[in-house]
Structure formats: C-alpha cells, structure tokens
Short mmCIF file of C-alpha atoms in Angstrom, two decimals:
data_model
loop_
_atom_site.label_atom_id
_atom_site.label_comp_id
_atom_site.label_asym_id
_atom_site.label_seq_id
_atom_site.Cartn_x
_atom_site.Cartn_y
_atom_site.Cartn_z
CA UNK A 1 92.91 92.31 116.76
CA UNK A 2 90.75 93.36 114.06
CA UNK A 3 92.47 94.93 110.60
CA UNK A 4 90.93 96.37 107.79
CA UNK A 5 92.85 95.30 104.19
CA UNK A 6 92.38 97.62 101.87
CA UNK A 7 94.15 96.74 98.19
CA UNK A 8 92.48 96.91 94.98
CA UNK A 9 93.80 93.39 93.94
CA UNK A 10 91.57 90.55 95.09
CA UNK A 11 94.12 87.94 95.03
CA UNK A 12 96.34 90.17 97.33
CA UNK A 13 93.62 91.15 100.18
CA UNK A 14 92.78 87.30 100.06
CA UNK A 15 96.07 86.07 100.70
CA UNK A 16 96.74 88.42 103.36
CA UNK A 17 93.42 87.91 105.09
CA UNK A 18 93.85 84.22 105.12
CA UNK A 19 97.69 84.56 106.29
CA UNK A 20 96.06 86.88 109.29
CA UNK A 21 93.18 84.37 110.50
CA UNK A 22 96.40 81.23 110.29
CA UNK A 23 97.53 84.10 112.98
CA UNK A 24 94.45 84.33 115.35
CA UNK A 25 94.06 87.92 113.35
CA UNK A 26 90.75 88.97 112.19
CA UNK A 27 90.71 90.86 109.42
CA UNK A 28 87.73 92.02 106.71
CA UNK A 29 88.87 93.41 102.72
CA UNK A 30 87.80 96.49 101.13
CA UNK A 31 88.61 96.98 97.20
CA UNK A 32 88.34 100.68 96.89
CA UNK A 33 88.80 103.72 99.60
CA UNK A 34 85.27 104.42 99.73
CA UNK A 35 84.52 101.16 100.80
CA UNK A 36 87.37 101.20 103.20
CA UNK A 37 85.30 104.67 104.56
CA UNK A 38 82.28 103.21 104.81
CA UNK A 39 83.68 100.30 106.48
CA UNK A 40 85.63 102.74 108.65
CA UNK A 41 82.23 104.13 109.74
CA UNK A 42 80.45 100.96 110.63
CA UNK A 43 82.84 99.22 112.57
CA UNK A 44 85.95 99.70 114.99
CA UNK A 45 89.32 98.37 113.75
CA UNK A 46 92.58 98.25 115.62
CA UNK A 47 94.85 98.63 112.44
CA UNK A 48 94.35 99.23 108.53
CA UNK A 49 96.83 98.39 106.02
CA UNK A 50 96.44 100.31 102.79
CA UNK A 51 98.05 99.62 99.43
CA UNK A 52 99.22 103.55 98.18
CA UNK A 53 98.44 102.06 94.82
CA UNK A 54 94.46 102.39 94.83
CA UNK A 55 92.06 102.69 91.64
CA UNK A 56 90.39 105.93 91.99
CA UNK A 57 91.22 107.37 95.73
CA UNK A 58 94.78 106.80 95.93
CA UNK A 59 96.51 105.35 99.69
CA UNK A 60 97.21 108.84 100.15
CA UNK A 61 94.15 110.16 99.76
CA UNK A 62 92.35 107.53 101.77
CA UNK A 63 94.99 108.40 104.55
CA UNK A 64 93.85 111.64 104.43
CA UNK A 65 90.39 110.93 105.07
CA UNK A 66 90.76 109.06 107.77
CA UNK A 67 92.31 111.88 109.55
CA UNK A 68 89.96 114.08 108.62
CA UNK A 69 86.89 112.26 109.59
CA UNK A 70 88.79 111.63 112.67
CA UNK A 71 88.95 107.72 112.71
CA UNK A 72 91.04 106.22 115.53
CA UNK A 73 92.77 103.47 113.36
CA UNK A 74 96.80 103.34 113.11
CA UNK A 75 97.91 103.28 109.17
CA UNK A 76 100.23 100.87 107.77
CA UNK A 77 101.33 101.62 103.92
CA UNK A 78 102.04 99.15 101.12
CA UNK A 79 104.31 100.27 98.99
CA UNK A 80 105.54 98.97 95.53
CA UNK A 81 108.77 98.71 95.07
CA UNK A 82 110.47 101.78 93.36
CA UNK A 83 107.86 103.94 95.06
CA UNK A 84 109.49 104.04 98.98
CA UNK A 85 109.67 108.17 98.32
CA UNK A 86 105.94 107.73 98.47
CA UNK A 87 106.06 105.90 101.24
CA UNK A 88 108.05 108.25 103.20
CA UNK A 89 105.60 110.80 102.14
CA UNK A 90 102.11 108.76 103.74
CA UNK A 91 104.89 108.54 106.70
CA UNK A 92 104.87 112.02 107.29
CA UNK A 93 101.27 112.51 106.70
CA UNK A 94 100.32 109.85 109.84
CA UNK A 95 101.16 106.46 108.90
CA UNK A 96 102.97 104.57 111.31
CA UNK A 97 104.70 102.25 109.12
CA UNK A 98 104.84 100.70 106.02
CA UNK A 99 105.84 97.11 103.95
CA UNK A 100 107.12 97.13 100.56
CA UNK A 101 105.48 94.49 97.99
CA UNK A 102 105.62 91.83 97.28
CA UNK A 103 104.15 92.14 100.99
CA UNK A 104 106.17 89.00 103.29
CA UNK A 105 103.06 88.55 105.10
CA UNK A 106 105.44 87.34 108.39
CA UNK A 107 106.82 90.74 108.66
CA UNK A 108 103.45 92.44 108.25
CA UNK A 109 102.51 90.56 110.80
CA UNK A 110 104.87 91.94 113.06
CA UNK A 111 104.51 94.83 112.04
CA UNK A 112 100.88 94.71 113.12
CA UNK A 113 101.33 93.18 116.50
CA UNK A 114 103.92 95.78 117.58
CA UNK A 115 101.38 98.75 116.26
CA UNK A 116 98.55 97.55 117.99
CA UNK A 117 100.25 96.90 121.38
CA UNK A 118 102.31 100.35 121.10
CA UNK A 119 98.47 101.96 120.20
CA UNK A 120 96.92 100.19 122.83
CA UNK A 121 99.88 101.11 125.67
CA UNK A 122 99.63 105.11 124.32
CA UNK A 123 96.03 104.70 125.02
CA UNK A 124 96.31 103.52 128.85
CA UNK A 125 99.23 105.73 129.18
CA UNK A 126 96.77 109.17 127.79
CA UNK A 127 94.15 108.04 129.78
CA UNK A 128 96.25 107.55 132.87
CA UNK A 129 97.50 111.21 132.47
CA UNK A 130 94.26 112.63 131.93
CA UNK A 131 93.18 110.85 135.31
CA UNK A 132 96.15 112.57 137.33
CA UNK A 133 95.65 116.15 135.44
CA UNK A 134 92.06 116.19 136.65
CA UNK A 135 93.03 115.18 139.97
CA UNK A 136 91.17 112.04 140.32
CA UNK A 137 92.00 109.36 142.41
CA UNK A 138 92.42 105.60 140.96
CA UNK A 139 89.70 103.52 141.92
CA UNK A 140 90.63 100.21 144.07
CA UNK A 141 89.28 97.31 141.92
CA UNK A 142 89.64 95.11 145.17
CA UNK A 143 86.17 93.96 146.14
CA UNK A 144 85.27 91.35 149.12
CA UNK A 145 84.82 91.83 153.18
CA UNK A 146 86.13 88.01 153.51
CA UNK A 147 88.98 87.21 156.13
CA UNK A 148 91.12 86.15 153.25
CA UNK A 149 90.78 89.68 151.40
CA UNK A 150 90.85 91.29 154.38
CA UNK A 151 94.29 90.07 154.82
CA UNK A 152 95.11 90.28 151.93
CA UNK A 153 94.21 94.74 151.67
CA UNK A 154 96.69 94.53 155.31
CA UNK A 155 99.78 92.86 152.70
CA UNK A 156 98.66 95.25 150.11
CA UNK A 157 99.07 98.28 152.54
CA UNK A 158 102.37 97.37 154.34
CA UNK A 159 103.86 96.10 150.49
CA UNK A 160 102.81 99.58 149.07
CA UNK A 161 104.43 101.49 151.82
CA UNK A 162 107.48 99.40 151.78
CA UNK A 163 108.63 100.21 147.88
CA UNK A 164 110.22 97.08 147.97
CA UNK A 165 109.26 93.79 144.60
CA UNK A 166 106.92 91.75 144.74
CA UNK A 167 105.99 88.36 143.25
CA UNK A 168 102.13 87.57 142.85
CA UNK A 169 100.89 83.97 142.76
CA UNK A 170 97.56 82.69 142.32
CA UNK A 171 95.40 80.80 140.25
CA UNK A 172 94.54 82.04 136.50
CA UNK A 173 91.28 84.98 137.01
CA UNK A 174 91.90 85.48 140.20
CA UNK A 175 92.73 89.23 139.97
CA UNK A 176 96.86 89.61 139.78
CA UNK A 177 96.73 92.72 137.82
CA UNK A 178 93.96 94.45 140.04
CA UNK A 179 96.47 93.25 143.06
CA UNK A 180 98.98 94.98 141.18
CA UNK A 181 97.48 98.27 140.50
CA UNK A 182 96.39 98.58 144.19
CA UNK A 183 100.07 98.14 145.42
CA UNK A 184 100.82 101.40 142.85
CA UNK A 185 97.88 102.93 144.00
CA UNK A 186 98.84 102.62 147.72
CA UNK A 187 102.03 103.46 146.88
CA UNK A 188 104.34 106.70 147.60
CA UNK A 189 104.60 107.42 143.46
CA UNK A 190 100.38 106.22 142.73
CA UNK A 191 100.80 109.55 140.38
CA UNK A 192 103.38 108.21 138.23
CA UNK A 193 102.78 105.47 134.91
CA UNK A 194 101.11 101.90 135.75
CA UNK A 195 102.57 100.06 133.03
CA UNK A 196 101.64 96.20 132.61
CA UNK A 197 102.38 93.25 129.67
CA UNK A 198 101.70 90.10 129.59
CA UNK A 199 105.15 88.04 128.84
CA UNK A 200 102.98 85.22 127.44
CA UNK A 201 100.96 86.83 124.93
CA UNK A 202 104.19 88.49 123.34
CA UNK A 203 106.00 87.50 120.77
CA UNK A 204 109.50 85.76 121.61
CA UNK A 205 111.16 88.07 118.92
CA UNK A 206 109.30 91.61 120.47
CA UNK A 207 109.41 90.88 123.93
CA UNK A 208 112.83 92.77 124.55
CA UNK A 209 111.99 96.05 122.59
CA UNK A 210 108.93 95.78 124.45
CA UNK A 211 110.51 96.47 127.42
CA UNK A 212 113.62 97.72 126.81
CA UNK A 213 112.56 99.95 123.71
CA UNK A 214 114.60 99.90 120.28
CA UNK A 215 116.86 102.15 118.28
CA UNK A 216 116.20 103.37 114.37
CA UNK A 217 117.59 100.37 112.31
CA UNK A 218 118.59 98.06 115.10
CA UNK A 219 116.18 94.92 113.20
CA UNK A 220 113.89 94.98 109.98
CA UNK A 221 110.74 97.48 110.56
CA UNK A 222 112.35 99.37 113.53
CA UNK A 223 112.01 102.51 111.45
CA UNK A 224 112.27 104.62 114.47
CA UNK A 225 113.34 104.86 118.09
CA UNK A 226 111.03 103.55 120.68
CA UNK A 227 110.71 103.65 124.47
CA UNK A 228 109.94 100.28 125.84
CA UNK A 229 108.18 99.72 129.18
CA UNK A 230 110.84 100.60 132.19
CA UNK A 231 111.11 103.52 130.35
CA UNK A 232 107.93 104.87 130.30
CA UNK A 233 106.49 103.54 133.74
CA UNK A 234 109.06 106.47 134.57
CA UNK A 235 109.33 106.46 138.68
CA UNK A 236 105.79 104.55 138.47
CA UNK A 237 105.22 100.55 138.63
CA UNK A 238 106.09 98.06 135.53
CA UNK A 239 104.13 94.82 135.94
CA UNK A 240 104.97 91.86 134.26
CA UNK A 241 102.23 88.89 134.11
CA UNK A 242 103.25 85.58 133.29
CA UNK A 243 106.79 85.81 134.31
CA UNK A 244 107.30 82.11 133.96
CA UNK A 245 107.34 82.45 130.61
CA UNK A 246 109.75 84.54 130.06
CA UNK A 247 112.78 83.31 127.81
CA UNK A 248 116.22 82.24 129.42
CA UNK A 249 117.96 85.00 127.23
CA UNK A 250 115.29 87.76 128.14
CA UNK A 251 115.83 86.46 131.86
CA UNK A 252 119.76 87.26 132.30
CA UNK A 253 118.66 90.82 131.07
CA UNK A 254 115.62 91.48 133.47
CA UNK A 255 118.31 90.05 136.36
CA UNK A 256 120.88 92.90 134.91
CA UNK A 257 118.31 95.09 135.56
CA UNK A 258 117.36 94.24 139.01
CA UNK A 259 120.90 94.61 140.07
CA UNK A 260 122.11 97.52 138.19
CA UNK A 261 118.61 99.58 138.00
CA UNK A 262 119.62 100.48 134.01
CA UNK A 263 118.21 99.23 130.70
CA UNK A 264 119.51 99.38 127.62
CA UNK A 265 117.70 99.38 124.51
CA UNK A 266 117.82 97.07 121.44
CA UNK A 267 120.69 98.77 119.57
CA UNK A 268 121.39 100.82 121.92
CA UNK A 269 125.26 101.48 123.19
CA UNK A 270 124.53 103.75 126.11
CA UNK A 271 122.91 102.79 129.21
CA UNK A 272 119.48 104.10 130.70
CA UNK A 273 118.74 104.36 134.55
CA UNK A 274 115.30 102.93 135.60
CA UNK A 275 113.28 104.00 138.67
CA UNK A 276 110.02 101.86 138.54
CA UNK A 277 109.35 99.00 140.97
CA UNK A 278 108.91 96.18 139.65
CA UNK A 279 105.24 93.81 140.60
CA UNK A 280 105.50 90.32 138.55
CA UNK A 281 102.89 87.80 138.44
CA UNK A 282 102.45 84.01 137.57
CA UNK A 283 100.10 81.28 137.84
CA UNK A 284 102.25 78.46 137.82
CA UNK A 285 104.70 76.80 140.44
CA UNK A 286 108.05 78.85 139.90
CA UNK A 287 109.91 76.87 142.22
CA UNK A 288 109.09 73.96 139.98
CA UNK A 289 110.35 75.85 136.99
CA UNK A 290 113.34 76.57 139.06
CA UNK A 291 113.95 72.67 139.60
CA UNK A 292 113.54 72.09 136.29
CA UNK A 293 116.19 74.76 135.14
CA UNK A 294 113.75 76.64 133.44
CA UNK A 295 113.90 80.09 135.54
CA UNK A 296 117.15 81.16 136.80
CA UNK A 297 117.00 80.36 140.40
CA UNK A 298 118.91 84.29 141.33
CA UNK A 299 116.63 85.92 139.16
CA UNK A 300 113.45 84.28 141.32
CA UNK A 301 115.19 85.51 144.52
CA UNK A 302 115.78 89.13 142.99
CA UNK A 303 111.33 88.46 142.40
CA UNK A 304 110.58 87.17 145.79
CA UNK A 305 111.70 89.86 147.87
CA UNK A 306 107.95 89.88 148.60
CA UNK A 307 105.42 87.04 148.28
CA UNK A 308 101.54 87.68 147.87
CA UNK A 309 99.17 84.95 146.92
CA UNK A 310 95.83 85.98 145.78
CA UNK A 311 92.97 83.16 147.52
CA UNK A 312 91.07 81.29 144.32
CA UNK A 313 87.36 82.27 144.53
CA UNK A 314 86.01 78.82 145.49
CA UNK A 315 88.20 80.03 149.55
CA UNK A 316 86.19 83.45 149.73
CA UNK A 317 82.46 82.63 148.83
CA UNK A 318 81.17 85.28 150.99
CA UNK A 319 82.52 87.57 148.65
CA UNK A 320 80.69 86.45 145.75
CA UNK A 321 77.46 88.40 146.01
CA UNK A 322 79.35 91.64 146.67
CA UNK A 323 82.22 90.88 143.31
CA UNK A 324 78.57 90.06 141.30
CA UNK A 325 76.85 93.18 142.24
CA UNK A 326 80.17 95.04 141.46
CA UNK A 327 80.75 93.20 137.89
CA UNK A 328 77.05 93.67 137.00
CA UNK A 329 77.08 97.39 137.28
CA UNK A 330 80.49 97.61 136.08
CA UNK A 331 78.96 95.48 132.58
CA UNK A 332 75.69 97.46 132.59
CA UNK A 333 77.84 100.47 132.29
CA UNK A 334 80.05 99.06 129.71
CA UNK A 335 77.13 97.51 127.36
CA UNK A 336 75.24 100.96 127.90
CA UNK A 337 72.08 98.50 129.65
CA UNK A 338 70.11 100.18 132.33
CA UNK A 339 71.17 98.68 135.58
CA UNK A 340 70.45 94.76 136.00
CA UNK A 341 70.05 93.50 139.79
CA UNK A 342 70.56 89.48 140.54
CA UNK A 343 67.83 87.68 141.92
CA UNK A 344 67.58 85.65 145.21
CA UNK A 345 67.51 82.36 143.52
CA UNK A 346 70.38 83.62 140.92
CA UNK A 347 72.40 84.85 143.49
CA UNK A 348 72.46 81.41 145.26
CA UNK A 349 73.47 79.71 141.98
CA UNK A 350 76.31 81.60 141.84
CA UNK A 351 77.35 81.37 145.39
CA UNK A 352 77.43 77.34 145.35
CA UNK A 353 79.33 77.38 142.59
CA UNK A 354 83.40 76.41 142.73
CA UNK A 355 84.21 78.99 140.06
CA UNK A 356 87.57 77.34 138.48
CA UNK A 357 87.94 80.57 136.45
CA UNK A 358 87.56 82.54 139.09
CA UNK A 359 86.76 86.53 138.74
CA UNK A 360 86.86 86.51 134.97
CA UNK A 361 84.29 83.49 134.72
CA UNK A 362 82.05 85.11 136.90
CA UNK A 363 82.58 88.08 134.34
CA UNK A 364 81.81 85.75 131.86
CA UNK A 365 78.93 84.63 133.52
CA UNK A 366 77.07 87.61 134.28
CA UNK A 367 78.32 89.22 130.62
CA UNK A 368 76.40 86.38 129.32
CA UNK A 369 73.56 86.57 131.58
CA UNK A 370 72.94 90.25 130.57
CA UNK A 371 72.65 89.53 127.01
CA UNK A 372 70.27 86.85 127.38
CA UNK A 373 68.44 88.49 130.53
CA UNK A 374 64.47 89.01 129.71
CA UNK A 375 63.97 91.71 132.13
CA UNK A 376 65.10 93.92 134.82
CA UNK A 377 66.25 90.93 137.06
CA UNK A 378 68.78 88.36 136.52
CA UNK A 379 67.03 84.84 137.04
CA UNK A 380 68.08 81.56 137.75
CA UNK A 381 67.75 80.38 134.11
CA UNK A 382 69.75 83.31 133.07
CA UNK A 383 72.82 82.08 134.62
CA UNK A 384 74.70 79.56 132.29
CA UNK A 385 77.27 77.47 134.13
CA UNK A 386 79.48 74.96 132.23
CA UNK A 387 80.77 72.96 134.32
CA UNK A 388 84.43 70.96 132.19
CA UNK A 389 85.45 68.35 134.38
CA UNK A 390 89.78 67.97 134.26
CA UNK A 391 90.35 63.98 134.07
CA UNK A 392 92.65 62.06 131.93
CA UNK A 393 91.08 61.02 128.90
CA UNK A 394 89.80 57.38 128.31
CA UNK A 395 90.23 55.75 124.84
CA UNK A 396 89.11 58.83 122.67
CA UNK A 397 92.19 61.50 122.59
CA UNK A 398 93.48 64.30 121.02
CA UNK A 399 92.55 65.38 117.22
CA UNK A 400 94.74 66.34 114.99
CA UNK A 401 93.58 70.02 115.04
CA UNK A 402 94.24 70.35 119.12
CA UNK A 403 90.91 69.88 120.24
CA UNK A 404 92.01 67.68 123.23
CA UNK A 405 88.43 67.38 125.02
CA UNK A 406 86.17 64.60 124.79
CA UNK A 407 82.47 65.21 124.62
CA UNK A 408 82.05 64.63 128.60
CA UNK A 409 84.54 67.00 128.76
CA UNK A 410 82.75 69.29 126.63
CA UNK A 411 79.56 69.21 129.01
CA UNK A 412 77.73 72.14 127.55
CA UNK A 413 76.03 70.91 124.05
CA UNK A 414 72.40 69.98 124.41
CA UNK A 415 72.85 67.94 121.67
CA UNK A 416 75.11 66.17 123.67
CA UNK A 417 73.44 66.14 126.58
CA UNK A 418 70.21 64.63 124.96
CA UNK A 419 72.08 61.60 123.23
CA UNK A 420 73.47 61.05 126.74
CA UNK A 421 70.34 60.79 128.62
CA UNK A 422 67.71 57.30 129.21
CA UNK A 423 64.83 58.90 127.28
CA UNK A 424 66.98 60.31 124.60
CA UNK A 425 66.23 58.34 121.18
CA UNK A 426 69.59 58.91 120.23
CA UNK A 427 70.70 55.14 122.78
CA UNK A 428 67.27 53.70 121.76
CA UNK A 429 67.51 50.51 120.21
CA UNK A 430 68.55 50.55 116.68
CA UNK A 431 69.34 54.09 117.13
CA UNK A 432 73.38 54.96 116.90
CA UNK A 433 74.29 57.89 119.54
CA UNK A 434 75.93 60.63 117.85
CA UNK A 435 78.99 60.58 116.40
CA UNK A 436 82.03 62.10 118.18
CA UNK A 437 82.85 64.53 115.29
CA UNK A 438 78.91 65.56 115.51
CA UNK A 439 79.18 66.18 119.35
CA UNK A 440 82.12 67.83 118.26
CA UNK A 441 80.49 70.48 115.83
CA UNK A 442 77.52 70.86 117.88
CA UNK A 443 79.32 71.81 120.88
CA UNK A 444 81.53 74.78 119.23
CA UNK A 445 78.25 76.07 117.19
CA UNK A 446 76.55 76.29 121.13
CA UNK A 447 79.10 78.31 122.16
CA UNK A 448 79.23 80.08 119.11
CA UNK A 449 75.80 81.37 119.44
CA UNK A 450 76.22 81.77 123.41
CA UNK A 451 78.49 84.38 122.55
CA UNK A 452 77.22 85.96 119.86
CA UNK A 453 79.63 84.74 117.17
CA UNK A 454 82.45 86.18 119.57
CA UNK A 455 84.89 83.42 118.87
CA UNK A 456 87.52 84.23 121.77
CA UNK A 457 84.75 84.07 124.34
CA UNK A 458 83.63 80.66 122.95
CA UNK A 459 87.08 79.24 122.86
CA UNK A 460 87.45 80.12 126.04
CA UNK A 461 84.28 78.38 127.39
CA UNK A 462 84.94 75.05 126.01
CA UNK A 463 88.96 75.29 127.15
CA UNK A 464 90.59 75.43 123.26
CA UNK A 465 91.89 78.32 121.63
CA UNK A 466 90.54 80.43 119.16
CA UNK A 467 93.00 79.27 116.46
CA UNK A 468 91.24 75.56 117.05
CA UNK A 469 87.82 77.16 116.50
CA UNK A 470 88.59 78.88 112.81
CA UNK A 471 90.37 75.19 112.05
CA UNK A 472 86.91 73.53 112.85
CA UNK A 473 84.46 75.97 111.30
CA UNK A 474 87.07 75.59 108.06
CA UNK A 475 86.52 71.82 108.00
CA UNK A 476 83.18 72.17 108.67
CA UNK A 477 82.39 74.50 105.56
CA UNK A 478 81.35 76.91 107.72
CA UNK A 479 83.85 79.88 108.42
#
C-alpha cells in the first residue's frame, strides 16, 4: 500500500507516517491541498487520509477536487471531535470513511487495510464484468507442453466439469491461483465472479467480514453493510490461498458452510444461501497440520473432495523456454517496452537452473532482466540468478531485527563475494575481512538498487521481509 497524509500539522502527518511504515505501509505527507493535488498528479496512491481541518483548501474542498480531476484514490476523513456532522457531510460527498481525532493510529490502520482490499476486490470484480459484457473469453494462464502439465490440463478438465471442491497443493510460485482460475474457466458457471484472498495476508480480526461480509455497527468502523466474498462470487468460484492459516475459530465457520451452503454475516441474525464452489490452496503439509491439531481434521475432508498438486518448476524444465517467452511479452506489455526476445545463451541459463521460487522467480528474473537489458535481446549477463542456499546456520545466528541469514546465505553482494575470494585483499595478510554487519548493509543496498529502490522485491530476493529492510536502513541512517 501506498497512502497519501494530508494534515496541516507536522507533528500529526509525522506520527502517522511513522506508525504506517512500523506497519509495512508506505506513506508520503502533504501540508496543504494543493500539495496533496500536485502529489495526486505525480504519483498513484491506493488511499488518502485527509484532515477536514485544512489551512486554506478545506478537507472538503480537497475532496472535491479529487473527484473532479478524476483521481482514483479512496478518501478517508479526519475529523475533530465535535465536528462528526462534517464528517457525515465529506461521507456523502465520496469518502469512504472517516476517524475522529485524536486519530488511534491502530484503528486507522484498519481502516486502511479493509479500504484498500474492498477497492482492490471492486476493481477485479468491474473488470471481470466488463470482460463478460463484451463477450470475451478468459484467457488460460496455463503455459507448458510437459507430460506433467499435460496431465495436469486432463485433472483441470474432468475437475471443472465435475463442480465438485478442490484442494491445491504445491510449492510457493508455482501457479495455484492460475490453477484455480482455469478450473472456473473450464467450468459450467466461467461467466459468473472469480473471487480469490489470501487467508495469510489478512488480518486475524478482518478475515471473517472478509468473507462473510458485516452489518452497520456490528464492530468499531463498520459504518455500513458489506458483502463479503461467498457473497459476491455469486454462483461463480471463491478461492481461498493459504488455507493452512486459517484460524481455529474462522475454521468451525468455513466447515458450517460446507455443510449447510449458508453464511452469515458479522452481525448478522438471518442466514444467507451460498452457491459458489469452493477451490482452496496451500503450500504446506495439511496433514501435518492435521496431526498437530492445528486444522480440523473434518474440515480437511470437506477440502479434499478433490486433490491437485501443481509439479515445482525444477520437474517440468521443458517448459521453461515456452513460460519465459510468455512472461517476457506479458512484462514488455506491462512496462510499455517494445518486445524483448531471450537469447540462445540466456535461454540456457535459465533452463539449468532449479528455480526454488518457481514461476514468480522466473518473473522476477526476467522483470529484472528487462530493466537492466542493453538492447533488443536478453543476454546472458542480463540474467541475475541468486542462488540462497537453505542450511542450518553455523555459529553466527539470528539478529535481533529478524534478519536470520548469514552472509553465505546471502550469496548475492559483490562486496561479499570479493572478501570471500583468494585474490581479494580483504583475507590478505594484515587485512580483516569484512565485518558481518558490513556484509550485512552491503547486501540489502545490492538489492536495493537491483530493484530500483522497490523494497518488497528486494526483501524478497534476499528471503526477509520488507518490515526487516525499513528496520536496517533505520539503523543504518539511511531510510
């Protein structure tokens, strides 16, 4: 998420903003409207908050602008105390919500999380029905001629045609979701809503009006009723990624569902029937979880009626230089580049690689190799591979920030790889190697400027999160 602040008080837009990054939220200030507008014009943000309190252009006003000029960002209102009629008035005029001062930044937080995912769900959901209006067919995002995908389109068909749910195992990047979408698009009701969420990147405390919807009132910032998933897949598909981490309380409901074939949402007293078939997903053992009393062992049989395990990348190679070609077009599109083609040499780089990532590394990959691509052909030294070998670690540890890599593990810092090698004068005599906190920095500013400042991507190459990354830069001085 990005948000745009807008408040006319300093201390208040940098207590926010530094409540939103302790959040994994990125967020940039403005003082006045018109340098929320310009702001507005320059860049794309997911959300704004703005205080209805301004110096010179009022909230209101601002509000109104933003309509006018047509920008695509959802409104949130702060309101003082004693001015909630005003409030109820930027409500009217298009904000989506508002927080009364002083602001608890926790709420606002929620707040933001539930406007952005409802935004970005309307958006799939418009785009969806725009497809079927116009008559167009969905696209299969399957790619491969390889006996294992092969087999795998022959499940896909006979699953489709069969209506029945279906659990989808495989390793993290392998393609669940694209699995899933071809089952609905194979399927007898392709024309109705493909809706998907990831249980893991939900909040505990939102997951069940996520799916289930919410009543006006029924908890703090519910200002409204609200349609949660089943709901709106309608007689469509309702995928749900990560189901292994879904809570034990959010698992008896989901199992109510499955029998019964109603919901009920969060306040709620009367019950709703659902139609859509149900496609989860995981990437961990769930017969472990299971053992360990972790997943309710009826609920995984209610999920299993069908099994379908997606093969890792590494077990269909062959496919690799047909899923490149495919990407790279796909990206060229996407970055508005003329079309990019992968040489020879490139192409058997790519091949002999194991790709632990999977599909979305080799996105990664050939996102990366785009940017940094000299000409009309993808080369060799174009192709950055970062190889993190998984072993237990030996006698250096965990920080106390989370970083939880070593710099072997790290394997991607020249730095690094200089002071390890026989010529490097960093193990000359009377020369100390780096230190590890220096291997450390070294190694997040690489994949800092691999990515183009793009801190998710980086954190994501060297295996930490994104949070860790904003902790280091902050200790380094350098945010």
């Amino acid at each position: 998420m990005r948000i745009l602040i807008v408040d006319d008080e300093k201390n208040i837009r940098e207590s926010l903003k530094k409540y939103l990054a302790l959040e994994d939220i990125d967020s940039e200030t403005a003082a006045s409207g018109e340098e929320a507008l310009l702001l507005l014009a320059e860049k794309t943000f997911d959300a704004a908050v703005l205080d209805l309190r301004l110096e010179g252009m009022s909230g209101q006003e601002l509000l109104e602008q933003i309509q006018d000029k047509g920008f695509p960002v959802p409104v949130i209102m702060i309101s003082a105390h004693g001015r909630i009629t005003d409030a109820v008035t930027a409500l009217k005029c298009g904000a989506r919500d508002y927080v009364a001062k002083p602001v608890d930044p926790a709420e606002l937080v929620i707040k933001l999380r539930s406007l952005v995912d409802n935004r970005r769900r309307e958006n799939v959901i418009e785009a969806e029905t725009r497809r079927r209006a116009a008559g167009k067919p969905a696209e299969s995002g399957l790619v491969g001629r390889s006996p294992a995908m092969q087999n795998l389109s022959g499940q896909i068909q006979k699953i489709a045609a069969a209506d029945v749910t279906v659990l989808i195992t495989g390793e993290s990047g392998a393609g669940k979701e694209v699995a899933a979408r071809e089952i609905h698009r194979l399927g007898p009701n392709s024309g109705e809503p493909f809706a998907a969420v990831n249980i893991g990147g939900i909040h505990e405390s939102l997951m069940e009006s996520e799916l289930f919807g919410h009543e006006k009132g029924s908890f703090t910032g519910a200002v409204g009723r609200r349609q949660g998933l089943f709901e709106l897949a309608g007689r469509g598909t309702i995928f749900l990624d990560e189901i292994g981490e879904m809570p034990m309380a959010l698992q008896v409901k989901l199992l109510r569902v499955l029998q019964e074939r109603k919901i009920r949402r969060l306040g709620g007293i009367t019950d709703i029937p659902v139609n859509a078939r149900i496609i989860s997903a995981t990437n961990r053992e769930v017969e472990t979880l299971v053992r360990e009393g972790r997943f309710r062992e009826d609920l995984y049989y209610r999920l299993n009626v069908f099994r379908l395990r997606l093969p890792p990348l590494r077990e269909r190679r062959e496919d690799i230089p047909l899923l490149a070609v495919f990407l790279l077009d796909k990206l060229c599109s996407r970055m508005g580049r003329s079309r990019r083609t992968l040489g020879d040499a490139a192409m058997e780089k790519l091949s002999a690689y194991d790709f632990p990532g999977n599909v979305r590394e080799l996105e990664n990959i050939l996102e990366r190799a785009l940017i940094f691509c000299g000409g009309e052909t993808i080369e060799p030294c174009d192709i950055d591979i970062h190889v993190i070998a998984r072993r237990e670690p030996a006698g250096i540890g965990m920080d106390a920030a989370g970083f939880g890599m070593d710099a072997a593990e790290i394997g991607m810092d020249a730095a690094a790889e200089a002071a390890a090698a026989p010529s490097s004068p960093a193990l000359s005599p009377g020369v100390p190697p780096l230190p590890l906190e220096e291997v450390e920095k070294n190694a997040i500013l690489a994949a800092l400027d691999r990515s183009g400042g793009n801190r998710t991507k980086a954190a994501e190459e060297l295996g930490i999160t994104r949070k860790t990354i904003g902790n280091k830069l902050r200790t380094y001085g350098m945010e």
